[in-house]
Amino acid sequence: MEEELISKKDLLELTGISYGQLYRWKRKNLLPEEWFIRKSAFTGQETFFPKQKILDRIDKIVHMKDDLSLDELADMFSPASQAISIPMKQLIERNIVSLNAAKAAEAFIGQSELYTFEQTLCVYILDYCLQRGEISLDEGKTLIPTFLEHYKKFKEQQCELILLRKMGVSVFLLVPAGGEIHFESGVKIILRVDVPGMIEQLKLKLMAI
């Protein structure tokens, strides 16, 4: 399904922000370059945006810019990992991840008291998928090695985690965001996880620790 787009003119009218603000936020890396989509229109070339993504992002910027600097916001919205170590016990106590997800990850990550940001992100995504109720814990366990092995190839890039299933057999894929996926008949997409969106959520929750 194609993502719904919104024109720059309609975006500015709907949000009440100015042309200058829009492009200043782009320069400060609050709005990704790939969201500025040039398309032909009857008036010539016009700029469009993925509607829901940019409306959500602008809403966050407007409501958070009084508490955080633009540089801090840019870091939070960035798909880049953070160079931090996080006690898993603290993540569980703060309800950032569940005990079930943390226990499932131990077999692959080990019983280290401190987890890297990428390891924490993996457990956070696993927890999200389990809470959706569309995968079993056994399926979730196959997510962990897939993510840990291949996520490093997508550092600072937009990517998606996708779960496919056919005749009860499940496969997790990490693919560039927005790319087309072609597969044989009978395969169903069970989950599509926006990894940069999960990074943003996790960074926001870690700020409260």
GROMACS .gro file of N, CA and C in nm, residues 16-180:
model
  495
   16GLY      N    1   0.049   2.516   1.075
   16GLY     CA    2   0.070   2.653   1.119
   16GLY      C    3   0.216   2.693   1.131
   17ILE      N    4   0.308   2.605   1.088
   17ILE     CA    5   0.450   2.642   1.092
   17ILE      C    6   0.485   2.719   0.965
   18SER      N    7   0.597   2.786   0.969
   18SER     CA    8   0.638   2.868   0.854
   18SER      C    9   0.731   2.790   0.762
   19TYR      N   10   0.749   2.841   0.642
   19TYR     CA   11   0.844   2.785   0.546
   19TYR      C   12   0.983   2.783   0.608
   20GLY      N   13   1.018   2.892   0.676
   20GLY     CA   14   1.150   2.903   0.738
   20GLY      C   15   1.172   2.798   0.846
   21GLN      N   16   1.069   2.777   0.930
   21GLN     CA   17   1.081   2.674   1.034
   21GLN      C   18   1.101   2.535   0.972
   22LEU      N   19   1.024   2.506   0.869
   22LEU     CA   20   1.031   2.375   0.804
   22LEU      C   21   1.173   2.345   0.757
   23TYR      N   22   1.234   2.443   0.691
   23TYR     CA   23   1.367   2.418   0.635
   23TYR      C   24   1.478   2.434   0.739
   24ARG      N   25   1.451   2.509   0.843
   24ARG     CA   26   1.548   2.513   0.952
   24ARG      C   27   1.552   2.378   1.022
   25TRP      N   28   1.437   2.318   1.045
   25TRP     CA   29   1.432   2.187   1.109
   25TRP      C   30   1.496   2.081   1.018
   26LYS      N   31   1.484   2.099   0.889
   26LYS     CA   32   1.550   2.007   0.797
   26LYS      C   33   1.702   2.021   0.809
   27ARG      N   34   1.751   2.146   0.812
   27ARG     CA   35   1.896   2.169   0.825
   27ARG      C   36   1.950   2.114   0.956
   28LYS      N   37   1.869   2.118   1.062
   28LYS     CA   38   1.912   2.069   1.193
   28LYS      C   39   1.890   1.918   1.208
   29ASN      N   40   1.852   1.852   1.098
   29ASN     CA   41   1.832   1.707   1.094
   29ASN      C   42   1.717   1.659   1.183
   30LEU      N   43   1.618   1.746   1.203
   30LEU     CA   44   1.497   1.705   1.273
   30LEU      C   45   1.398   1.638   1.177
   31LEU      N   46   1.411   1.671   1.049
   31LEU     CA   47   1.327   1.614   0.944
   31LEU      C   48   1.419   1.548   0.841
   32PRO      N   49   1.406   1.418   0.818
   32PRO     CA   50   1.497   1.349   0.725
   32PRO      C   51   1.486   1.399   0.582
   33GLU      N   52   1.599   1.404   0.515
   33GLU     CA   53   1.604   1.447   0.376
   33GLU      C   54   1.510   1.364   0.288
   34GLU      N   55   1.500   1.234   0.316
   34GLU     CA   56   1.418   1.148   0.230
   34GLU      C   57   1.269   1.174   0.243
   35TRP      N   58   1.229   1.251   0.344
   35TRP     CA   59   1.087   1.288   0.356
   35TRP      C   60   1.049   1.401   0.261
   36PHE      N   61   1.146   1.471   0.204
   36PHE     CA   62   1.120   1.580   0.109
   36PHE      C   63   1.118   1.519  -0.031
   37ILE      N   64   0.999   1.491  -0.079
   37ILE     CA   65   0.982   1.415  -0.203
   37ILE      C   66   0.940   1.510  -0.316
   38ARG      N   67   1.022   1.520  -0.418
   38ARG     CA   68   0.992   1.606  -0.533
   38ARG      C   69   0.909   1.529  -0.635
   39LYS      N   70   0.795   1.584  -0.671
   39LYS     CA   71   0.706   1.520  -0.768
   39LYS      C   72   0.655   1.623  -0.867
   40SER      N   73   0.625   1.576  -0.986
   40SER     CA   74   0.569   1.664  -1.088
   40SER      C   75   0.422   1.691  -1.057
   41ALA      N   76   0.382   1.817  -1.072
   41ALA     CA   77   0.242   1.858  -1.056
   41ALA      C   78   0.207   1.953  -1.169
   42PHE      N   79   0.079   1.989  -1.179
   42PHE     CA   80   0.040   2.074  -1.292
   42PHE      C   81   0.104   2.212  -1.284
   43THR      N   82   0.152   2.250  -1.166
   43THR     CA   83   0.221   2.379  -1.150
   43THR      C   84   0.372   2.365  -1.166
   44GLY      N   85   0.418   2.243  -1.193
   44GLY     CA   86   0.562   2.218  -1.204
   44GLY      C   87   0.605   2.122  -1.093
   45GLN      N   88   0.732   2.128  -1.055
   45GLN     CA   89   0.783   2.044  -0.947
   45GLN      C   90   0.734   2.094  -0.811
   46GLU      N   91   0.679   2.004  -0.731
   46GLU     CA   92   0.634   2.040  -0.597
   46GLU      C   93   0.693   1.942  -0.496
   47THR      N   94   0.698   1.985  -0.371
   47THR     CA   95   0.751   1.900  -0.263
   47THR      C   96   0.636   1.839  -0.184
   48PHE      N   97   0.645   1.709  -0.164
   48PHE     CA   98   0.545   1.636  -0.086
   48PHE      C   99   0.617   1.564   0.028
   49PHE      N  100   0.538   1.520   0.125
   49PHE     CA  101   0.592   1.452   0.243
   49PHE      C  102   0.505   1.331   0.277
   50PRO      N  103   0.564   1.227   0.340
   50PRO     CA  104   0.481   1.120   0.395
   50PRO      C  105   0.394   1.178   0.507
   51LYS      N  106   0.264   1.181   0.484
   51LYS     CA  107   0.175   1.262   0.567
   51LYS      C  108   0.181   1.229   0.715
   52GLN      N  109   0.155   1.104   0.750
   52GLN     CA  110   0.147   1.071   0.892
   52GLN      C  111   0.280   1.087   0.963
   53LYS      N  112   0.389   1.049   0.896
   53LYS     CA  113   0.521   1.059   0.959
   53LYS      C  114   0.558   1.204   0.991
   54ILE      N  115   0.535   1.293   0.894
   54ILE     CA  116   0.579   1.431   0.917
   54ILE      C  117   0.486   1.504   1.013
   55LEU      N  118   0.357   1.471   1.011
   55LEU     CA  119   0.266   1.533   1.107
   55LEU      C  120   0.300   1.489   1.250
   56ASP      N  121   0.332   1.362   1.267
   56ASP     CA  122   0.371   1.313   1.399
   56ASP      C  123   0.500   1.380   1.446
   57ARG      N  124   0.597   1.391   1.354
   57ARG     CA  125   0.726   1.450   1.390
   57ARG      C  126   0.712   1.599   1.425
   58ILE      N  127   0.636   1.673   1.347
   58ILE     CA  128   0.617   1.816   1.374
   58ILE      C  129   0.546   1.835   1.507
   59ASP      N  130   0.448   1.750   1.536
   59ASP     CA  131   0.378   1.759   1.664
   59ASP      C  132   0.475   1.739   1.780
   60LYS      N  133   0.567   1.644   1.767
   60LYS     CA  134   0.665   1.620   1.873
   60LYS      C  135   0.760   1.738   1.887
   61ILE      N  136   0.806   1.792   1.774
   61ILE     CA  137   0.898   1.906   1.779
   61ILE      C  138   0.833   2.024   1.849
   62VAL      N  139   0.711   2.055   1.810
   62VAL     CA  140   0.640   2.171   1.866
   62VAL      C  141   0.621   2.156   2.017
   63HIS      N  142   0.589   2.034   2.062
   63HIS     CA  143   0.561   2.014   2.204
   63HIS      C  144   0.686   1.991   2.289
   64MET      N  145   0.799   1.964   2.226
   64MET     CA  146   0.920   1.935   2.303
   64MET      C  147   1.029   2.041   2.291
   65LYS      N  148   1.015   2.133   2.195
   65LYS     CA  149   1.125   2.227   2.170
   65LYS      C  150   1.148   2.327   2.283
   66ASP      N  151   1.051   2.343   2.373
   66ASP     CA  152   1.071   2.432   2.487
   66ASP      C  153   1.151   2.364   2.597
   67ASP      N  154   1.153   2.231   2.597
   67ASP     CA  155   1.226   2.157   2.701
   67ASP      C  156   1.361   2.104   2.654
   68LEU      N  157   1.374   2.084   2.523
   68LEU     CA  158   1.498   2.033   2.466
   68LEU      C  159   1.547   2.125   2.356
   69SER      N  160   1.680   2.135   2.343
   69SER     CA  161   1.736   2.214   2.233
   69SER      C  162   1.714   2.140   2.101
   70LEU      N  163   1.729   2.210   1.990
   70LEU     CA  164   1.714   2.145   1.860
   70LEU      C  165   1.819   2.037   1.839
   71ASP      N  166   1.939   2.058   1.894
   71ASP     CA  167   2.042   1.955   1.883
   71ASP      C  168   2.004   1.830   1.961
   72GLU      N  169   1.945   1.849   2.080
   72GLU     CA  170   1.901   1.734   2.160
   72GLU      C  171   1.786   1.660   2.090
   73LEU      N  172   1.697   1.737   2.028
   73LEU     CA  173   1.589   1.675   1.952
   73LEU      C  174   1.643   1.597   1.833
   74ALA      N  175   1.741   1.656   1.765
   74ALA     CA  176   1.801   1.589   1.649
   74ALA      C  177   1.864   1.457   1.689
   75ASP      N  178   1.929   1.455   1.805
   75ASP     CA  179   1.990   1.330   1.854
   75ASP      C  180   1.884   1.226   1.885
   76MET      N  181   1.772   1.270   1.942
   76MET     CA  182   1.665   1.178   1.976
   76MET      C  183   1.601   1.119   1.850
   77PHE      N  184   1.585   1.201   1.746
   77PHE     CA  185   1.521   1.156   1.623
   77PHE      C  186   1.617   1.079   1.532
   78SER      N  187   1.746   1.089   1.557
   78SER     CA  188   1.845   1.023   1.472
   78SER      C  189   1.836   0.872   1.485
   79PRO      N  190   1.850   0.797   1.374
   79PRO     CA  191   1.853   0.651   1.383
   79PRO      C  192   1.985   0.597   1.436
   80ALA      N  193   2.080   0.686   1.465
   80ALA     CA  194   2.210   0.642   1.516
   80ALA      C  195   2.197   0.589   1.658
   81SER      N  196   2.276   0.489   1.690
   81SER     CA  197   2.280   0.435   1.826
   81SER      C  198   2.350   0.532   1.919
   82GLN      N  199   2.329   0.513   2.049
   82GLN     CA  200   2.398   0.593   2.149
   82GLN      C  201   2.506   0.509   2.215
   83ALA      N  202   2.616   0.574   2.249
   83ALA     CA  203   2.727   0.503   2.314
   83ALA      C  204   2.702   0.499   2.465
   84ILE      N  205   2.608   0.415   2.506
   84ILE     CA  206   2.574   0.405   2.647
   84ILE      C  207   2.561   0.258   2.685
   85SER      N  208   2.575   0.233   2.815
   85SER     CA  209   2.552   0.100   2.871
   85SER      C  210   2.440   0.112   2.973
   86ILE      N  211   2.345   0.020   2.966
   86ILE     CA  212   2.222   0.033   3.043
   86ILE      C  213   2.202  -0.092   3.128
   87PRO      N  214   2.180  -0.078   3.258
   87PRO     CA  215   2.150  -0.195   3.341
   87PRO      C  216   2.015  -0.256   3.303
   88MET      N  217   2.014  -0.384   3.265
   88MET     CA  218   1.890  -0.448   3.227
   88MET      C  219   1.790  -0.449   3.343
   89LYS      N  220   1.840  -0.463   3.464
   89LYS     CA  221   1.751  -0.461   3.580
   89LYS      C  222   1.673  -0.331   3.586
   90GLN      N  223   1.740  -0.221   3.554
   90GLN     CA  224   1.674  -0.090   3.557
   90GLN      C  225   1.570  -0.079   3.446
   91LEU      N  226   1.599  -0.137   3.330
   91LEU     CA  227   1.505  -0.133   3.218
   91LEU      C  228   1.377  -0.208   3.254
   92ILE      N  229   1.392  -0.318   3.326
   92ILE     CA  230   1.276  -0.397   3.367
   92ILE      C  231   1.197  -0.322   3.474
   93GLU      N  232   1.268  -0.267   3.571
   93GLU     CA  233   1.202  -0.195   3.680
   93GLU      C  234   1.126  -0.073   3.630
   94ARG      N  235   1.176  -0.010   3.523
   94ARG     CA  236   1.111   0.109   3.466
   94ARG      C  237   1.005   0.073   3.362
   95ASN      N  238   0.980  -0.057   3.345
   95ASN     CA  239   0.880  -0.104   3.247
   95ASN      C  240   0.913  -0.063   3.104
   96ILE      N  241   1.042  -0.049   3.075
   96ILE     CA  242   1.084  -0.020   2.938
   96ILE      C  243   1.084  -0.149   2.857
   97VAL      N  244   1.124  -0.259   2.920
   97VAL     CA  245   1.111  -0.393   2.859
   97VAL      C  246   1.051  -0.486   2.964
   98SER      N  247   0.992  -0.595   2.917
   98SER     CA  248   0.932  -0.692   3.009
   98SER      C  249   1.035  -0.796   3.051
   99LEU      N  250   1.007  -0.861   3.161
   99LEU     CA  251   1.095  -0.968   3.209
   99LEU      C  252   1.100  -1.082   3.108
  100ASN      N  253   0.987  -1.114   3.046
  100ASN     CA  254   0.983  -1.222   2.946
  100ASN      C  255   1.079  -1.194   2.830
  101ALA      N  256   1.076  -1.070   2.779
  101ALA     CA  257   1.163  -1.034   2.667
  101ALA      C  258   1.309  -1.038   2.709
  102ALA      N  259   1.337  -0.988   2.829
  102ALA     CA  260   1.476  -0.988   2.878
  102ALA      C  261   1.528  -1.130   2.896
  103LYS      N  262   1.446  -1.219   2.950
  103LYS     CA  263   1.488  -1.358   2.969
  103LYS      C  264   1.512  -1.427   2.834
  104ALA      N  265   1.425  -1.398   2.736
  104ALA     CA  266   1.443  -1.458   2.603
  104ALA      C  267   1.573  -1.413   2.539
  105ALA      N  268   1.614  -1.290   2.566
  105ALA     CA  269   1.735  -1.235   2.505
  105ALA      C  270   1.862  -1.288   2.570
  106GLU      N  271   1.853  -1.334   2.695
  106GLU     CA  272   1.973  -1.378   2.767
  106GLU      C  273   2.049  -1.488   2.695
  107ALA      N  274   1.976  -1.578   2.628
  107ALA     CA  275   2.041  -1.691   2.560
  107ALA      C  276   2.132  -1.644   2.448
  108PHE      N  277   2.105  -1.526   2.393
  108PHE     CA  278   2.183  -1.475   2.280
  108PHE      C  279   2.279  -1.363   2.322
  109ILE      N  280   2.238  -1.284   2.420
  109ILE     CA  281   2.318  -1.169   2.462
  109ILE      C  282   2.405  -1.204   2.582
  110GLY      N  283   2.360  -1.302   2.661
  110GLY     CA  284   2.431  -1.337   2.782
  110GLY      C  285   2.367  -1.271   2.904
  111GLN      N  286   2.421  -1.300   3.020
  111GLN     CA  287   2.365  -1.249   3.145
  111GLN      C  288   2.438  -1.125   3.194
  112SER      N  289   2.492  -1.048   3.101
  112SER     CA  290   2.563  -0.926   3.138
  112SER      C  291   2.468  -0.830   3.210
  113GLU      N  292   2.517  -0.765   3.313
  113GLU     CA  293   2.434  -0.668   3.385
  113GLU      C  294   2.409  -0.543   3.302
  114LEU      N  295   2.504  -0.510   3.213
  114LEU     CA  296   2.491  -0.390   3.132
  114LEU      C  297   2.472  -0.427   2.986
  115TYR      N  298   2.374  -0.365   2.923
  115TYR     CA  299   2.345  -0.389   2.781
  115TYR      C  300   2.384  -0.264   2.702
  116THR      N  301   2.436  -0.284   2.582
  116THR     CA  302   2.461  -0.171   2.492
  116THR      C  303   2.328  -0.118   2.441
  117PHE      N  304   2.332  -0.003   2.375
  117PHE     CA  305   2.209   0.053   2.320
  117PHE      C  306   2.148  -0.042   2.217
  118GLU      N  307   2.233  -0.100   2.131
  118GLU     CA  308   2.181  -0.190   2.027
  118GLU      C  309   2.118  -0.315   2.087
  119GLN      N  310   2.179  -0.370   2.191
  119GLN     CA  311   2.121  -0.486   2.258
  119GLN      C  312   1.988  -0.449   2.323
  120THR      N  313   1.985  -0.333   2.387
  120THR     CA  314   1.861  -0.286   2.449
  120THR      C  315   1.752  -0.265   2.345
  121LEU      N  316   1.790  -0.208   2.231
  121LEU     CA  317   1.694  -0.187   2.123
  121LEU      C  318   1.636  -0.319   2.075
  122CYS      N  319   1.720  -0.420   2.063
  122CYS     CA  320   1.675  -0.552   2.020
  122CYS      C  321   1.570  -0.606   2.117
  123VAL      N  322   1.596  -0.598   2.248
  123VAL     CA  323   1.501  -0.648   2.347
  123VAL      C  324   1.373  -0.564   2.345
  124TYR      N  325   1.388  -0.435   2.326
  124TYR     CA  326   1.273  -0.344   2.321
  124TYR      C  327   1.181  -0.378   2.204
  125ILE      N  328   1.241  -0.406   2.088
  125ILE     CA  329   1.162  -0.443   1.970
  125ILE      C  330   1.096  -0.579   1.991
  126LEU      N  331   1.170  -0.673   2.049
  126LEU     CA  332   1.112  -0.803   2.080
  126LEU      C  333   0.991  -0.788   2.170
  127ASP      N  334   1.004  -0.707   2.274
  127ASP     CA  335   0.894  -0.685   2.367
  127ASP      C  336   0.773  -0.624   2.295
  128TYR      N  337   0.799  -0.528   2.207
  128TYR     CA  338   0.692  -0.466   2.128
  128TYR      C  339   0.619  -0.570   2.044
  129CYS      N  340   0.694  -0.657   1.977
  129CYS     CA  341   0.633  -0.759   1.891
  129CYS      C  342   0.550  -0.858   1.973
  130LEU      N  343   0.601  -0.896   2.091
  130LEU     CA  344   0.527  -0.989   2.177
  130LEU      C  345   0.399  -0.925   2.228
  131GLN      N  346   0.406  -0.799   2.264
  131GLN     CA  347   0.287  -0.731   2.315
  131GLN      C  348   0.180  -0.711   2.208
  132ARG      N  349   0.221  -0.709   2.082
  132ARG     CA  350   0.122  -0.701   1.974
  132ARG      C  351   0.036  -0.828   1.968
  133GLY      N  352   0.087  -0.937   2.025
  133GLY     CA  353   0.012  -1.061   2.030
  133GLY      C  354   0.006  -1.138   1.900
  134GLU      N  355   0.093  -1.102   1.805
  134GLU     CA  356   0.090  -1.167   1.674
  134GLU      C  357   0.203  -1.266   1.654
  135ILE      N  358   0.291  -1.279   1.754
  135ILE     CA  359   0.399  -1.377   1.747
  135ILE      C  360   0.410  -1.450   1.879
  136SER      N  361   0.463  -1.568   1.874
  136SER     CA  362   0.487  -1.646   1.996
  136SER      C  363   0.626  -1.612   2.050
  137LEU      N  364   0.651  -1.655   2.173
  137LEU     CA  365   0.783  -1.631   2.231
  137LEU      C  366   0.890  -1.708   2.153
  138ASP      N  367   0.858  -1.830   2.106
  138ASP     CA  368   0.954  -1.907   2.026
  138ASP      C  369   0.988  -1.834   1.896
  139GLU      N  370   0.886  -1.776   1.831
  139GLU     CA  371   0.912  -1.696   1.711
  139GLU      C  372   0.998  -1.575   1.746
  140GLY      N  373   0.965  -1.513   1.858
  140GLY     CA  374   1.039  -1.394   1.900
  140GLY      C  375   1.186  -1.422   1.921
  141LYS      N  376   1.217  -1.543   1.966
  141LYS     CA  377   1.357  -1.578   1.991
  141LYS      C  378   1.439  -1.580   1.862
  142THR      N  379   1.374  -1.604   1.748
  142THR     CA  380   1.447  -1.601   1.622
  142THR      C  381   1.474  -1.458   1.576
  143LEU      N  382   1.397  -1.365   1.630
  143LEU     CA  383   1.419  -1.222   1.598
  143LEU      C  384   1.556  -1.176   1.647
  144ILE      N  385   1.595  -1.222   1.766
  144ILE     CA  386   1.713  -1.167   1.833
  144ILE      C  387   1.841  -1.189   1.753
  145PRO      N  388   1.877  -1.312   1.713
  145PRO     CA  389   2.001  -1.327   1.635
  145PRO      C  390   1.995  -1.257   1.500
  146THR      N  391   1.876  -1.255   1.437
  146THR     CA  392   1.863  -1.184   1.309
  146THR      C  393   1.895  -1.037   1.325
  147PHE      N  394   1.838  -0.976   1.428
  147PHE     CA  395   1.858  -0.833   1.450
  147PHE      C  396   2.002  -0.802   1.488
  148LEU      N  397   2.056  -0.877   1.584
  148LEU     CA  398   2.191  -0.848   1.632
  148LEU      C  399   2.298  -0.869   1.524
  149GLU      N  400   2.275  -0.966   1.437
  149GLU     CA  401   2.374  -0.994   1.332
  149GLU      C  402   2.370  -0.891   1.220
  150HIS      N  403   2.250  -0.844   1.184
  150HIS     CA  404   2.239  -0.763   1.062
  150HIS      C  405   2.213  -0.614   1.086
  151TYR      N  406   2.170  -0.577   1.207
  151TYR     CA  407   2.135  -0.435   1.227
  151TYR      C  408   2.254  -0.343   1.206
  152LYS      N  409   2.373  -0.388   1.241
  152LYS     CA  410   2.492  -0.303   1.227
  152LYS      C  411   2.514  -0.259   1.082
  153LYS      N  412   2.458  -0.332   0.986
  153LYS     CA  413   2.472  -0.294   0.845
  153LYS      C  414   2.385  -0.172   0.811
  154PHE      N  415   2.289  -0.141   0.898
  154PHE     CA  416   2.196  -0.032   0.871
  154PHE      C  417   2.219   0.089   0.961
  155LYS      N  418   2.332   0.097   1.027
  155LYS     CA  419   2.356   0.206   1.120
  155LYS      C  420   2.333   0.341   1.052
  156GLU      N  421   2.253   0.424   1.120
  156GLU     CA  422   2.220   0.559   1.072
  156GLU      C  423   2.142   0.556   0.940
  157GLN      N  424   2.082   0.445   0.908
  157GLN     CA  425   1.998   0.435   0.789
  157GLN      C  426   1.858   0.390   0.830
  158GLN      N  427   1.762   0.428   0.749
  158GLN     CA  428   1.624   0.387   0.774
  158GLN      C  429   1.607   0.239   0.736
  159CYS      N  430   1.549   0.160   0.827
  159CYS     CA  431   1.526   0.020   0.795
  159CYS      C  432   1.400  -0.029   0.865
  160GLU      N  433   1.352  -0.144   0.820
  160GLU     CA  434   1.233  -0.207   0.877
  160GLU      C  435   1.264  -0.351   0.914
  161LEU      N  436   1.203  -0.396   1.021
  161LEU     CA  437   1.206  -0.537   1.057
  161LEU      C  438   1.072  -0.596   1.016
  162ILE      N  439   1.076  -0.700   0.935
  162ILE     CA  440   0.954  -0.758   0.880
  162ILE      C  441   0.946  -0.906   0.917
  163LEU      N  442   0.828  -0.947   0.959
  163LEU     CA  443   0.803  -1.088   0.987
  163LEU      C  444   0.711  -1.144   0.880
  164LEU      N  445   0.761  -1.247   0.810
  164LEU     CA  446   0.682  -1.317   0.709
  164LEU      C  447   0.645  -1.455   0.763
  165ARG      N  448   0.528  -1.504   0.720
  165ARG     CA  449   0.489  -1.638   0.763
  165ARG      C  450   0.420  -1.711   0.648
  166LYS      N  451   0.454  -1.838   0.631
  166LYS     CA  452   0.387  -1.923   0.533
  166LYS      C  453   0.373  -2.064   0.590
  167MET      N  454   0.249  -2.111   0.596
  167MET     CA  455   0.220  -2.245   0.644
  167MET      C  456   0.283  -2.271   0.780
  168GLY      N  457   0.276  -2.169   0.867
  168GLY     CA  458   0.327  -2.184   1.003
  168GLY      C  459   0.475  -2.161   1.019
  169VAL      N  460   0.547  -2.141   0.909
  169VAL     CA  461   0.692  -2.116   0.916
  169VAL      C  462   0.716  -1.965   0.910
  170SER      N  463   0.791  -1.913   1.007
  170SER     CA  464   0.814  -1.769   1.017
  170SER      C  465   0.957  -1.732   0.983
  171VAL      N  466   0.973  -1.616   0.922
  171VAL     CA  467   1.106  -1.565   0.887
  171VAL      C  468   1.108  -1.415   0.915
  172PHE      N  469   1.214  -1.370   0.984
  172PHE     CA  470   1.234  -1.227   1.007
  172PHE      C  471   1.332  -1.173   0.904
  173LEU      N  472   1.305  -1.052   0.854
  173LEU     CA  473   1.392  -0.985   0.759
  173LEU      C  474   1.421  -0.843   0.808
  174LEU      N  475   1.543  -0.797   0.784
  174LEU     CA  476   1.577  -0.655   0.802
  174LEU      C  477   1.602  -0.599   0.664
  175VAL      N  478   1.523  -0.497   0.625
  175VAL     CA  479   1.532  -0.444   0.489
  175VAL      C  480   1.535  -0.292   0.494
  176PRO      N  481   1.592  -0.227   0.390
  176PRO     CA  482   1.587  -0.080   0.384
  176PRO      C  483   1.443  -0.032   0.385
  177ALA      N  484   1.417   0.075   0.458
  177ALA     CA  485   1.281   0.129   0.470
  177ALA      C  486   1.232   0.179   0.334
  178GLY      N  487   1.105   0.154   0.308
  178GLY     CA  488   1.043   0.206   0.186
  178GLY      C  489   1.065   0.122   0.063
  179GLY      N  490   1.149   0.019   0.073
  179GLY     CA  491   1.176  -0.064  -0.044
  179GLY      C  492   1.063  -0.163  -0.070
  180GLU      N  493   1.048  -0.202  -0.195
  180GLU     CA  494   0.946  -0.301  -0.229
  180GLU      C  495   0.995  -0.441  -0.191
   0.00000   0.00000   0.00000
